[in-house]
mmCIF file of C-alpha atoms in Angstrom:
data_model
loop_
_atom_site.group_PDB
_atom_site.id
_atom_site.type_symbol
_atom_site.label_atom_id
_atom_site.label_comp_id
_atom_site.label_asym_id
_atom_site.label_seq_id
_atom_site.Cartn_x
_atom_site.Cartn_y
_atom_site.Cartn_z
ATOM 1 C CA UNK A 1090 6.391 -12.794 9.601
ATOM 2 C CA UNK A 1091 4.727 -12.624 6.168
ATOM 3 C CA UNK A 1092 6.034 -10.675 3.635
ATOM 4 C CA UNK A 1093 6.585 -9.643 -0.229
ATOM 5 C CA UNK A 1094 7.852 -7.383 -3.037
ATOM 6 C CA UNK A 1095 5.700 -5.863 -5.325
ATOM 7 C CA UNK A 1096 6.933 -2.565 -7.729
ATOM 8 C CA UNK A 1097 4.112 0.362 -7.514
ATOM 9 C CA UNK A 1098 2.901 1.060 -11.026
ATOM 10 C CA UNK A 1099 1.313 4.031 -10.637
ATOM 11 C CA UNK A 1100 2.063 7.127 -12.375
ATOM 12 C CA UNK A 1101 4.140 9.170 -10.336
ATOM 13 C CA UNK A 1102 4.179 9.603 -6.957
ATOM 14 C CA UNK A 1103 1.513 7.102 -4.797
ATOM 15 C CA UNK A 1104 -1.429 8.421 -5.504
ATOM 16 C CA UNK A 1105 -4.015 9.602 -2.757
ATOM 17 C CA UNK A 1106 -6.753 7.019 -3.853
ATOM 18 C CA UNK A 1107 -4.765 4.050 -3.622
ATOM 19 C CA UNK A 1108 -3.439 5.199 -0.237
ATOM 20 C CA UNK A 1109 -6.965 5.899 0.877
ATOM 21 C CA UNK A 1110 -7.650 2.184 0.382
ATOM 22 C CA UNK A 1111 -4.264 0.400 1.762
ATOM 23 C CA UNK A 1112 -5.753 2.336 4.921
ATOM 24 C CA UNK A 1113 -9.383 0.502 4.439
ATOM 25 C CA UNK A 1114 -7.847 -2.709 3.803
ATOM 26 C CA UNK A 1115 -5.494 -2.580 6.691
ATOM 27 C CA UNK A 1116 -7.543 -1.651 9.090
ATOM 28 C CA UNK A 1117 -9.550 -4.591 8.546
ATOM 29 C CA UNK A 1118 -7.055 -6.748 9.796
ATOM 30 C CA UNK A 1119 -5.565 -8.090 12.980
ATOM 31 C CA UNK A 1120 -1.868 -7.888 11.917
ATOM 32 C CA UNK A 1121 0.424 -5.065 12.243
ATOM 33 C CA UNK A 1122 1.058 -4.384 8.425
ATOM 34 C CA UNK A 1123 4.457 -2.193 7.535
ATOM 35 C CA UNK A 1124 5.648 -0.998 3.746
ATOM 36 C CA UNK A 1125 9.368 -0.343 3.412
ATOM 37 C CA UNK A 1126 9.919 1.656 0.310
ATOM 38 C CA UNK A 1127 14.123 2.689 0.004
ATOM 39 C CA UNK A 1128 14.678 2.322 3.694
ATOM 40 C CA UNK A 1129 11.516 4.156 5.179
ATOM 41 C CA UNK A 1130 9.017 2.668 6.574
ATOM 42 C CA UNK A 1131 5.166 3.217 6.800
ATOM 43 C CA UNK A 1132 2.271 1.873 9.116
ATOM 44 C CA UNK A 1133 -0.422 0.514 6.674
ATOM 45 C CA UNK A 1134 -2.916 2.356 8.825
ATOM 46 C CA UNK A 1135 -2.061 5.547 8.490
ATOM 47 C CA UNK A 1136 -2.291 7.891 5.854
ATOM 48 C CA UNK A 1137 -0.435 10.527 6.553
ATOM 49 C CA UNK A 1138 3.035 7.566 7.001
ATOM 50 C CA UNK A 1139 2.160 6.704 3.912
ATOM 51 C CA UNK A 1140 2.275 9.686 1.742
ATOM 52 C CA UNK A 1141 4.618 10.184 3.223
ATOM 53 C CA UNK A 1142 7.036 7.498 1.798
ATOM 54 C CA UNK A 1143 7.401 8.995 -1.891
ATOM 55 C CA UNK A 1144 7.366 5.832 -3.489
ATOM 56 C CA UNK A 1145 7.090 6.230 -7.339
ATOM 57 C CA UNK A 1146 5.951 4.169 -9.992
ATOM 58 C CA UNK A 1147 8.054 1.950 -10.353
ATOM 59 C CA UNK A 1148 9.666 1.767 -6.489
ATOM 60 C CA UNK A 1149 10.747 -1.566 -4.691
ATOM 61 C CA UNK A 1150 7.960 -1.863 -2.112
ATOM 62 C CA UNK A 1151 8.178 -4.423 0.551
ATOM 63 C CA UNK A 1152 4.576 -5.043 1.954
ATOM 64 C CA UNK A 1153 4.820 -7.200 5.436
ATOM 65 C CA UNK A 1154 2.797 -8.325 8.545
ATOM 66 C CA UNK A 1155 2.694 -9.683 11.489
ATOM 67 C CA UNK A 1156 -0.512 -11.371 13.140
ATOM 68 C CA UNK A 1157 -2.797 -13.806 13.086
ATOM 69 C CA UNK A 1158 -4.391 -12.640 9.613
ATOM 70 C CA UNK A 1159 -0.986 -11.606 8.375
ATOM 71 C CA UNK A 1160 -1.365 -13.958 4.721
ATOM 72 C CA UNK A 1161 -4.588 -12.475 3.987
ATOM 73 C CA UNK A 1162 -3.551 -8.574 4.834
ATOM 74 C CA UNK A 1163 0.190 -9.195 2.682
ATOM 75 C CA UNK A 1164 -2.297 -10.178 0.134
ATOM 76 C CA UNK A 1165 -4.727 -7.612 -0.103
ATOM 77 C CA UNK A 1166 -2.251 -4.691 0.256
ATOM 78 C CA UNK A 1167 -0.253 -6.702 -2.729
ATOM 79 C CA UNK A 1168 -3.429 -6.985 -4.562
ATOM 80 C CA UNK A 1169 -4.349 -2.776 -4.029
ATOM 81 C CA UNK A 1170 -0.542 -2.084 -5.199
ATOM 82 C CA UNK A 1171 -0.494 -4.358 -8.229
ATOM 83 C CA UNK A 1172 -3.947 -3.358 -9.515
ATOM 84 C CA UNK A 1173 -4.046 -1.674 -12.451
ATOM 85 C CA UNK A 1174 -3.871 1.987 -12.154
ATOM 86 C CA UNK A 1175 -7.250 3.311 -13.655
ATOM 87 C CA UNK A 1176 -8.930 0.372 -12.589
ATOM 88 C CA UNK A 1177 -8.143 0.889 -8.818
ATOM 89 C CA UNK A 1178 -9.499 4.668 -9.374
ATOM 90 C CA UNK A 1179 -5.702 6.457 -9.091
ATOM 91 C CA UNK A 1180 -6.059 7.836 -13.257
ATOM 92 C CA UNK A 1181 -7.526 11.490 -13.769
ATOM 93 C CA UNK A 1182 -10.981 11.670 -13.217
ATOM 94 C CA UNK A 1183 -12.743 14.087 -15.061
ATOM 95 C CA UNK A 1184 -15.710 16.584 -13.842
ATOM 96 C CA UNK A 1185 -13.851 16.616 -10.365
#
């Protein structure tokens, strides 16, 4: 099993767009990927599971993966969660 920790950099709760990016990325790996926050565990392939974590800005998140591509899976989710919120598309959008 491979794991790493990261703090949520996005303001407020985990943005839906960021959760969608995580789900899309997680589904491209064969490893089982989980995200832990304050005692709760989410399946990284499930948008509902990620959103019910209620992770807020600065929350410590633990990314865990188990499988043949676990290193790449953890790195991919960590990259998404560590990205600048505005560059990651999580910021406010004008003209929706």
